[in-house]
Amino acid sequence: MPAAGRTYWLTEPCRIRREDNSIRIERPDGSPVHIPITDIRDLIAFDHIDINTSALSLLSQNGITLHVLDHYGNHAGHFTPAQSMASATVVRRQVDITANPQQRLTISRSIVLATADNLRWSLDTDLLDPALDQLRTALPQCDSNDALMGQEGNLRRTAWAVLDTQLPPWLRLNGRTRRPPTNAGNAFISYLNSLVYARVLTALRSTPLHPAIGFLHSDTDRRRNTLALDLAEPFKPLFAERLLKRAAAQKHLKETDFETDVGRAALSRNGRKKIAALVKEELATTVYHRTLKRQVSYEELIHLEALKIVRLCLEEKTYKPFRPWW
Amino acid sequence: MNPHEPTADPLGGVHIKYLRHCPRQLWLYMRGYRPEANSDLVAFGEVVDATTFTRRRHVDLGEARIDWVTAGAVIHETKSSRTPSPAHEAQVRHYCLLLERRGINIRGGILHYPLIRRTTDVPWNDDARTQAEDTETEAHTVIAAPTPPERLTRSKCRGCSYLDYCWGN
């Protein structure tokens, strides 16, 4: 998604107001910030925000999504414009493809495999190779999404154990936990995963696809946007695991950036800010795209991934999930 | 007919412009993929439209929106481009055709290029009418096709808001 505004990360408690046709963000300290509405693509609220209907309707008119993350970094919800880009033709094809078990399974399988490869790439170690080989042999035999998810879970467990060897003791995961995450490492991963999910959802909103009709994740259990969860999968290693490794290696994160309790951990306000800066920088990182023949940011890679699904729906082009080529 | 294919709606100016630029663009547009909102060039065009000839009123036909019409039924169209192109003329001819079908006696069209301060006349006669009708049929054929037309060569896709879709594999 080139041009047309940028993402604003609201890391501090603030109040969002409408002033004529622009947005005024009032922070507890200092003077308010004025942002022209055309400069906003979406807003991500990390902390408490106050917003009123006139501001919301302005956001809606301009097609801006507001994402809300809760205290633990889970994606608590989002506000999206009433008018969406959805197209009946595309959604019908999407339903057809996902209703066909064979086609659905092929796509799920390729997502799981790509995610595993990306994990291996982001951890940059051959300790994961035996587990990967095992996954490769097991995948063709899996004949349901549950079996696929099980295989993915196995690989993920191994990968997190490997990741632990590359981290300082206080940041280790010691087994993945969610809702709420139990330690600092898990809190970090949860946070990043929901950020990636929010980015994918925004990307999907700019395409005619329906975010709830997906391939890999089951679409009944948690009533989430299945397609967004699916497409987030191959990108998670690129952001979550890799940034955790980097933050640890550069001693960028401190223990004080987390609020650790018995059995639960969350990022402190300062930690949230640090991570927002980290992710923002990461999303803006560019690589050369070989067929587009230009630099694309990681953010745009997510958008291009969503377009692949549109291509699958409109032209039956095979979906090849994202793999880093650099 | 395949229930997934869009039905034949009356065509507007955008359809004709897209057909002339790249049939594939028209095909995708009709199937609901419309990335123009994120395009800088489209935004620029809107600004040019909003800041030039501001005393004139748009004429809304439902399927098409004509920039403005002056006495004797002369159709005017503003373009933010700096290079006149056959696509622009085809668009004006299509507007002429739409208005004529509504029983208006059309004299012709004028294309305005405010950035280079030039205008181009688009004559309206039997020849132009045939051309406009042919273009319309061609557009309907493209839209009805079950598969999208091939993409153009890479160099011709510059500035198109569908570039990410067509080339980002």
Coordinates of C-alpha atoms in Angstrom, one line a residue:
Chain A
M1 CA 0.0 0.0 0.0
P2 CA 2.1 2.8 -1.3
A3 CA 1.7 6.4 -0.1
A4 CA -1.7 7.7 1.2
G5 CA -0.9 8.2 4.9
R6 CA 0.9 6.4 7.6
T7 CA 0.3 4.5 10.7
Y8 CA 0.1 6.4 14.0
W9 CA 1.1 4.6 17.1
L10 CA -0.5 6.0 20.2
T11 CA 1.8 4.8 23.0
E12 CA 0.6 7.1 25.6
P13 CA -2.9 7.8 27.1
C14 CA -4.5 10.5 25.0
R15 CA -7.7 12.0 23.8
I16 CA -8.7 12.0 20.2
R17 CA -10.8 14.9 19.0
R18 CA -12.0 16.2 15.7
E19 CA -11.1 19.8 14.8
D20 CA -12.7 20.8 11.5
N21 CA -11.4 18.2 9.1
S22 CA -8.4 17.1 11.0
I23 CA -7.6 15.1 14.1
R24 CA -6.4 16.7 17.3
I25 CA -4.6 14.4 19.7
E26 CA -4.4 15.7 23.2
R27 CA -1.7 14.2 25.4
P28 CA -1.6 14.7 29.1
D29 CA 1.7 16.6 28.8
G30 CA 2.3 19.5 26.5
S31 CA 0.3 20.9 23.7
P32 CA -2.1 18.9 21.4
V33 CA -0.8 17.5 18.2
H34 CA -2.8 18.2 15.0
I35 CA -2.8 15.6 12.2
P36 CA -4.3 16.2 8.8
I37 CA -6.8 13.4 8.2
T38 CA -5.2 12.5 4.8
D39 CA -2.0 11.7 6.5
I40 CA -3.5 8.9 8.6
R41 CA -3.8 5.4 7.2
D42 CA -4.6 3.8 10.6
L43 CA -4.3 4.3 14.3
I44 CA -3.0 1.8 16.8
A45 CA -3.9 2.5 20.4
F46 CA -1.5 0.9 22.9
D47 CA -2.8 2.7 25.9
H48 CA -6.0 4.3 27.1
I49 CA -7.6 6.6 24.6
D50 CA -10.6 8.8 24.8
I51 CA -12.5 9.3 21.6
N52 CA -15.9 10.7 20.6
T53 CA -18.3 10.0 17.8
S54 CA -17.4 13.1 15.7
A55 CA -13.8 11.9 15.6
L56 CA -14.9 8.4 14.8
S57 CA -17.2 9.5 11.9
L58 CA -14.3 11.5 10.5
L59 CA -12.1 8.4 10.7
S60 CA -14.9 6.4 9.0
Q61 CA -15.3 8.9 6.2
N62 CA -11.7 8.7 5.4
G63 CA -11.4 4.9 5.6
I64 CA -9.2 4.8 8.7
T65 CA -9.1 1.8 11.0
L66 CA -8.5 2.2 14.7
H67 CA -6.9 -0.8 16.4
V68 CA -7.1 -1.3 20.2
L69 CA -4.6 -3.4 22.1
D70 CA -5.4 -4.4 25.6
H71 CA -3.0 -4.3 28.6
Y72 CA -1.4 -7.6 27.7
G73 CA -1.0 -6.7 24.1
N74 CA -3.9 -8.8 22.8
H75 CA -5.8 -7.4 19.9
A76 CA -8.9 -6.2 21.8
G77 CA -10.8 -5.0 18.8
H78 CA -10.9 -2.4 16.0
F79 CA -13.1 0.2 14.6
T80 CA -13.4 0.1 10.9
P81 CA -15.2 2.4 8.4
A82 CA -18.7 1.5 7.4
Q83 CA -17.9 1.5 3.8
S84 CA -15.5 -1.3 3.0
M85 CA -13.7 -2.3 -0.2
A86 CA -15.5 -5.7 -0.2
S87 CA -16.6 -7.1 -3.5
A88 CA -19.2 -9.8 -3.9
T89 CA -17.4 -11.4 -6.8
V90 CA -14.2 -11.9 -4.9
V91 CA -15.9 -13.0 -1.7
R92 CA -17.9 -15.6 -3.5
R93 CA -14.8 -17.0 -5.0
Q94 CA -13.1 -16.9 -1.6
V95 CA -16.0 -18.9 -0.2
D96 CA -15.8 -21.4 -3.0
I97 CA -12.1 -22.0 -2.6
T98 CA -12.3 -22.3 1.2
A99 CA -15.3 -24.6 1.0
N100 CA -13.3 -27.1 -1.2
P101 CA -11.5 -29.3 1.4
Q102 CA -8.8 -30.3 -1.0
Q103 CA -7.9 -26.8 -2.1
R104 CA -8.2 -25.5 1.4
L105 CA -5.8 -28.2 2.7
T106 CA -3.2 -27.5 0.0
I107 CA -3.1 -23.9 0.9
S108 CA -3.0 -24.6 4.7
R109 CA -0.1 -26.9 4.1
S110 CA 1.8 -24.4 2.2
I111 CA 1.2 -21.8 4.9
V112 CA 2.5 -24.2 7.6
L113 CA 5.5 -25.1 5.6
A114 CA 6.4 -21.5 4.8
T115 CA 6.0 -20.5 8.4
A116 CA 8.4 -23.3 9.5
D117 CA 10.9 -22.2 6.9
N118 CA 10.6 -18.6 8.0
L119 CA 11.1 -19.6 11.6
R120 CA 14.3 -21.4 10.6
W121 CA 15.4 -18.3 8.7
S122 CA 14.7 -16.0 11.6
L123 CA 16.4 -18.1 14.2
D124 CA 19.4 -18.6 11.8
T125 CA 20.5 -21.9 13.3
D126 CA 20.8 -25.5 12.1
L127 CA 19.5 -26.8 15.5
L128 CA 16.0 -26.6 13.9
D129 CA 16.8 -28.7 10.9
P130 CA 15.8 -32.2 12.3
A131 CA 12.5 -30.8 13.4
L132 CA 12.0 -29.2 10.0
D133 CA 12.7 -32.5 8.2
Q134 CA 10.2 -34.2 10.4
L135 CA 7.6 -31.6 9.6
R136 CA 8.3 -32.0 5.8
T137 CA 7.7 -35.7 6.0
A138 CA 4.7 -35.4 8.2
L139 CA 2.8 -32.7 6.3
P140 CA 1.7 -34.7 3.2
Q141 CA 0.0 -37.2 5.5
C142 CA -2.0 -34.6 7.4
D143 CA -5.5 -34.7 6.1
S144 CA -7.2 -32.2 8.3
N145 CA -6.4 -28.7 9.5
D146 CA -6.2 -29.9 13.1
A147 CA -3.5 -32.3 12.2
L148 CA -1.6 -29.6 10.3
M149 CA -1.9 -27.3 13.3
G150 CA -0.6 -30.1 15.6
Q151 CA 2.4 -30.5 13.4
E152 CA 3.0 -26.8 13.4
G153 CA 2.7 -26.8 17.2
N154 CA 5.4 -29.5 17.5
L155 CA 7.8 -27.5 15.4
R156 CA 7.0 -24.3 17.2
R157 CA 7.7 -25.9 20.6
T158 CA 11.1 -27.0 19.3
A159 CA 11.7 -23.6 17.8
W160 CA 11.0 -21.8 21.1
A161 CA 13.3 -24.1 22.9
V162 CA 16.0 -23.3 20.4
L163 CA 15.2 -19.6 20.7
D164 CA 15.6 -19.9 24.5
T165 CA 19.2 -20.9 24.0
Q166 CA 19.8 -17.5 22.3
L167 CA 18.3 -15.4 25.0
P168 CA 19.3 -14.1 28.4
P169 CA 17.7 -16.0 31.3
W170 CA 15.2 -13.4 32.2
L171 CA 13.8 -13.1 28.7
R172 CA 13.4 -16.9 28.1
L173 CA 10.0 -18.2 27.2
N174 CA 10.2 -21.5 29.1
G175 CA 7.2 -22.8 27.1
R176 CA 4.8 -20.6 25.3
T177 CA 1.9 -19.2 27.4
R178 CA -0.9 -16.9 26.4
R179 CA -3.8 -15.1 27.9
P180 CA -2.1 -13.8 30.0
P181 CA 1.6 -14.5 29.1
T182 CA 3.5 -15.6 32.2
N183 CA 6.9 -14.1 31.6
A184 CA 8.6 -11.3 29.8
G185 CA 9.6 -13.3 26.7
N186 CA 6.0 -14.5 26.3
A187 CA 4.7 -11.0 26.8
F188 CA 6.9 -9.7 24.1
I189 CA 5.9 -12.5 21.6
S190 CA 2.2 -12.0 22.3
Y191 CA 2.6 -8.3 21.8
L192 CA 4.3 -8.6 18.5
N193 CA 2.0 -11.2 17.3
S194 CA -1.0 -9.0 17.9
L195 CA 0.7 -6.2 16.1
V196 CA 1.3 -8.3 13.1
Y197 CA -2.3 -9.4 13.2
A198 CA -3.4 -5.8 13.3
R199 CA -1.2 -5.0 10.3
V200 CA -2.5 -7.9 8.3
L201 CA -6.1 -6.9 9.1
T202 CA -5.4 -3.4 7.9
A203 CA -3.9 -4.8 4.7
L204 CA -6.9 -7.0 4.1
R205 CA -9.2 -4.1 4.6
S206 CA -7.7 -2.4 1.6
T207 CA -8.5 -5.4 -0.6
P208 CA -11.9 -6.8 -1.6
L209 CA -11.3 -9.9 0.6
H210 CA -13.4 -10.9 3.6
P211 CA -11.0 -11.2 6.6
A212 CA -13.1 -13.9 8.3
I213 CA -13.0 -16.5 5.5
G214 CA -9.7 -18.3 5.8
F215 CA -7.9 -21.5 5.2
L216 CA -5.8 -22.8 8.1
H217 CA -7.3 -21.7 11.4
S218 CA -10.7 -23.1 12.4
D219 CA -13.3 -20.5 11.9
T220 CA -15.5 -21.4 14.8
D221 CA -13.6 -21.4 18.0
R222 CA -12.7 -17.8 18.8
R223 CA -14.6 -15.9 16.2
R224 CA -11.6 -14.1 15.0
N225 CA -10.7 -13.0 11.5
T226 CA -9.4 -16.4 10.2
L227 CA -7.8 -15.1 7.0
A228 CA -6.0 -12.4 9.0
L229 CA -4.7 -15.1 11.4
D230 CA -3.6 -17.3 8.4
L231 CA -1.8 -14.5 6.6
A232 CA -0.1 -13.3 9.8
E233 CA 1.4 -16.8 10.3
P234 CA 4.4 -16.5 7.8
F235 CA 5.1 -13.0 9.0
K236 CA 5.3 -13.8 12.7
P237 CA 8.8 -15.2 12.7
L238 CA 10.0 -12.1 10.7
F239 CA 8.8 -9.8 13.4
A240 CA 8.2 -11.5 16.8
E241 CA 11.1 -14.1 17.1
R242 CA 13.6 -12.0 15.1
L243 CA 13.0 -8.8 17.0
L244 CA 13.1 -10.6 20.4
K245 CA 16.4 -12.0 19.4
R246 CA 17.7 -8.7 18.3
A247 CA 16.4 -6.7 21.3
A248 CA 18.1 -9.2 23.6
A249 CA 21.4 -9.2 21.7
Q250 CA 21.5 -5.4 21.6
K251 CA 20.5 -5.2 25.3
H252 CA 17.8 -2.9 24.1
L253 CA 15.1 -4.3 26.4
K254 CA 15.5 -4.1 30.2
E255 CA 13.8 -6.1 32.9
T256 CA 12.2 -2.8 34.0
D257 CA 10.4 -2.6 30.7
F258 CA 8.1 -5.4 31.9
E259 CA 5.6 -5.5 34.7
T260 CA 6.1 -9.0 36.0
D261 CA 3.7 -10.5 38.5
V262 CA 3.4 -14.0 39.7
G263 CA 2.1 -16.0 36.7
R264 CA 1.6 -13.0 34.4
A265 CA 3.7 -10.4 32.7
A266 CA 3.0 -7.3 30.6
L267 CA 4.9 -4.6 29.1
S268 CA 5.3 -1.4 31.1
R269 CA 4.4 1.9 29.5
N270 CA 8.0 2.5 28.7
G271 CA 8.5 -0.9 27.3
R272 CA 5.4 -0.5 25.0
K273 CA 7.0 2.7 23.7
K274 CA 10.3 1.0 23.0
I275 CA 8.6 -1.8 21.2
A276 CA 6.4 0.6 19.1
A277 CA 9.6 2.4 18.0
L278 CA 11.3 -1.0 17.3
V279 CA 8.4 -2.3 15.2
K280 CA 7.8 1.0 13.4
E281 CA 11.4 1.0 12.3
E282 CA 11.2 -2.6 11.3
L283 CA 8.0 -2.1 9.2
A284 CA 9.7 0.7 7.4
T285 CA 12.7 -1.4 6.5
T286 CA 12.9 -2.0 2.8
V287 CA 14.1 -4.7 0.5
Y288 CA 14.3 -4.9 -3.3
H289 CA 11.4 -6.6 -4.9
R290 CA 12.4 -8.5 -8.0
T291 CA 9.3 -8.3 -10.1
L292 CA 8.0 -4.9 -8.9
K293 CA 11.6 -3.7 -9.5
R294 CA 11.6 -1.3 -6.6
Q295 CA 12.2 -1.2 -2.8
V296 CA 9.3 -2.3 -0.8
S297 CA 8.9 -2.0 3.0
Y298 CA 8.0 -4.9 5.2
E299 CA 4.7 -3.3 5.7
E300 CA 4.1 -3.4 2.0
L301 CA 5.1 -7.1 1.9
I302 CA 2.0 -7.8 4.1
H303 CA -0.1 -5.9 1.6
L304 CA 1.4 -7.8 -1.3
E305 CA 0.6 -11.0 0.6
A306 CA -3.1 -10.0 0.8
L307 CA -3.0 -9.3 -3.0
K308 CA -1.8 -12.9 -3.6
I309 CA -5.1 -14.1 -2.1
V310 CA -7.0 -11.7 -4.3
R311 CA -5.1 -13.2 -7.3
L312 CA -6.0 -16.7 -6.1
C313 CA -9.6 -15.7 -6.0
L314 CA -9.8 -13.8 -9.3
E315 CA -7.4 -15.7 -11.5
E316 CA -6.8 -19.0 -9.8
K317 CA -3.1 -18.2 -9.5
T318 CA -1.4 -20.6 -7.0
Y319 CA -0.8 -19.0 -3.6
K320 CA 2.8 -19.1 -2.6
P321 CA 3.2 -17.8 0.9
F322 CA 5.8 -15.3 1.8
R323 CA 9.4 -16.4 2.2
P324 CA 12.2 -13.9 2.8
W325 CA 14.4 -13.9 -0.3
W326 CA 17.2 -11.7 1.1
Chain B
M1 CA -24.0 -17.4 -17.5
N2 CA -21.6 -18.0 -14.7
P3 CA -23.1 -16.5 -11.5
H4 CA -19.8 -15.2 -10.5
E5 CA -19.4 -12.9 -13.4
P6 CA -20.6 -9.3 -13.0
T7 CA -23.7 -8.2 -14.9
A8 CA -23.6 -5.7 -17.7
D9 CA -24.1 -2.3 -16.1
P10 CA -24.1 0.9 -18.0
L11 CA -20.5 2.1 -18.5
G12 CA -19.1 5.3 -17.1
G13 CA -16.1 7.3 -18.0
V14 CA -13.7 5.3 -15.8
H15 CA -14.5 2.1 -17.7
I16 CA -13.7 3.6 -21.0
K17 CA -10.5 5.2 -19.8
Y18 CA -9.4 1.9 -18.2
L19 CA -10.3 -0.1 -21.4
R20 CA -8.1 2.2 -23.5
H21 CA -5.3 2.1 -20.9
C22 CA -5.3 -1.6 -20.3
P23 CA -8.2 -4.1 -20.7
R24 CA -7.0 -6.0 -17.7
Q25 CA -7.4 -3.0 -15.5
L26 CA -11.1 -2.8 -16.6
W27 CA -11.6 -6.5 -16.0
L28 CA -10.2 -6.2 -12.5
Y29 CA -12.1 -3.0 -11.8
M30 CA -15.4 -4.7 -12.7
R31 CA -14.7 -7.5 -10.3
G32 CA -14.3 -5.2 -7.3
Y33 CA -10.5 -4.8 -7.0
R34 CA -10.2 -1.1 -6.8
P35 CA -6.9 0.1 -5.3
E36 CA -7.2 3.7 -6.6
A37 CA -7.8 5.1 -3.1
N38 CA -4.1 4.4 -2.3
S39 CA -2.8 5.9 -5.4
D40 CA -0.9 9.2 -5.3
L41 CA -1.7 10.0 -8.9
V42 CA -5.4 9.5 -8.4
A43 CA -5.3 11.8 -5.4
F44 CA -3.4 14.3 -7.5
G45 CA -6.0 14.1 -10.2
E46 CA -8.7 14.8 -7.6
V47 CA -6.9 17.9 -6.4
V48 CA -6.5 19.2 -9.9
D49 CA -10.2 18.6 -10.4
A50 CA -11.1 20.4 -7.2
T51 CA -8.9 23.4 -7.9
T52 CA -9.5 24.1 -11.5
F53 CA -12.7 25.4 -13.2
T54 CA -14.2 25.7 -9.7
R55 CA -17.2 27.7 -10.9
R56 CA -18.4 24.8 -13.1
R57 CA -20.8 22.2 -11.8
H58 CA -20.4 18.4 -12.4
V59 CA -23.2 16.7 -14.3
D60 CA -24.1 13.4 -12.7
L61 CA -25.6 10.9 -15.0
G62 CA -25.6 8.0 -12.5
E63 CA -23.2 5.8 -14.4
A64 CA -20.9 8.6 -15.4
R65 CA -20.0 12.0 -14.0
I66 CA -19.3 14.7 -16.7
D67 CA -17.1 17.5 -15.5
W68 CA -19.3 20.1 -17.0
V69 CA -21.4 21.0 -20.0
T70 CA -21.8 24.4 -21.7
A71 CA -24.4 25.9 -23.9
G72 CA -25.1 24.1 -27.2
A73 CA -24.2 20.9 -25.4
V74 CA -20.4 21.0 -25.5
I75 CA -18.9 18.5 -23.1
H76 CA -15.9 19.5 -21.0
E77 CA -13.4 17.2 -19.3
T78 CA -10.4 18.2 -17.2
K79 CA -7.3 16.0 -17.1
S80 CA -4.4 16.3 -14.7
S81 CA -2.2 14.7 -17.3
R82 CA 0.4 16.7 -19.2
T83 CA 0.2 14.5 -22.3
P84 CA -3.1 14.3 -24.3
S85 CA -3.9 10.6 -25.0
P86 CA -6.4 8.7 -27.1
A87 CA -7.9 7.4 -23.9
H88 CA -9.1 10.8 -22.9
E89 CA -10.8 11.4 -26.2
A90 CA -12.5 8.1 -26.0
Q91 CA -13.8 9.0 -22.6
V92 CA -15.3 12.3 -23.9
R93 CA -16.8 10.5 -26.9
H94 CA -18.5 8.1 -24.5
Y95 CA -20.0 11.0 -22.6
C96 CA -21.3 12.4 -25.9
L97 CA -22.9 9.1 -26.6
L98 CA -24.5 8.8 -23.2
L99 CA -26.0 12.3 -23.5
E100 CA -27.2 11.8 -27.1
R101 CA -29.0 8.7 -25.9
R102 CA -30.8 10.9 -23.5
G103 CA -32.0 13.0 -26.5
I104 CA -29.6 15.8 -26.3
N105 CA -28.2 17.3 -29.5
I106 CA -24.4 17.2 -28.9
R107 CA -22.1 19.6 -30.7
G108 CA -18.8 18.1 -29.5
G109 CA -16.4 17.9 -26.6
I110 CA -13.4 19.8 -25.3
L111 CA -10.5 18.3 -23.2
H112 CA -8.8 20.7 -20.8
Y113 CA -5.2 20.2 -19.7
P114 CA -4.8 22.9 -17.0
L115 CA -1.2 21.9 -16.2
I116 CA 0.0 22.6 -19.7
R117 CA -2.7 25.2 -20.4
R118 CA -3.9 23.5 -23.5
T119 CA -7.3 22.3 -24.8
T120 CA -8.1 19.6 -27.4
D121 CA -11.2 19.5 -29.4
V122 CA -13.1 16.3 -29.7
P123 CA -15.4 16.4 -32.7
W124 CA -18.8 14.7 -32.6
N125 CA -20.0 13.3 -35.9
D126 CA -21.1 9.9 -37.4
D127 CA -17.5 8.7 -37.4
A128 CA -17.1 9.6 -33.7
R129 CA -20.4 7.9 -32.9
T130 CA -19.3 4.7 -34.6
Q131 CA -16.1 4.8 -32.7
A132 CA -17.8 5.4 -29.4
E133 CA -20.2 2.5 -30.0
D134 CA -17.4 0.2 -31.0
T135 CA -15.5 1.1 -27.8
E136 CA -18.6 0.3 -25.8
T137 CA -19.0 -3.1 -27.3
E138 CA -15.3 -3.8 -26.8
A139 CA -15.6 -2.9 -23.1
H140 CA -18.6 -5.2 -22.7
T141 CA -16.6 -8.0 -24.3
V142 CA -13.7 -7.5 -22.0
I143 CA -15.9 -7.4 -18.9
A144 CA -17.8 -10.6 -19.9
A145 CA -14.6 -12.6 -20.4
P146 CA -14.2 -15.3 -17.8
T147 CA -10.4 -14.8 -17.4
P148 CA -8.5 -11.5 -17.2
P149 CA -6.7 -10.2 -20.3
E150 CA -2.9 -10.6 -20.2
R151 CA -1.0 -7.8 -18.5
L152 CA 0.9 -5.2 -20.6
T153 CA 4.6 -5.0 -20.8
R154 CA 6.2 -3.9 -17.6
S155 CA 7.2 -0.5 -18.9
K156 CA 3.6 0.4 -19.8
C157 CA 2.4 -0.3 -16.3
R158 CA 4.2 2.7 -14.8
G159 CA 1.9 4.9 -12.7
C160 CA -0.9 2.4 -12.7
S161 CA -2.5 1.7 -9.3
Y162 CA -3.0 -2.0 -10.3
L163 CA 0.8 -2.5 -10.7
D164 CA 1.2 -4.1 -7.2
Y165 CA -1.5 -6.6 -8.0
C166 CA -0.3 -7.5 -11.5
W167 CA 3.4 -7.7 -10.8
G168 CA 3.8 -8.4 -7.2
N169 CA 4.1 -12.2 -7.3

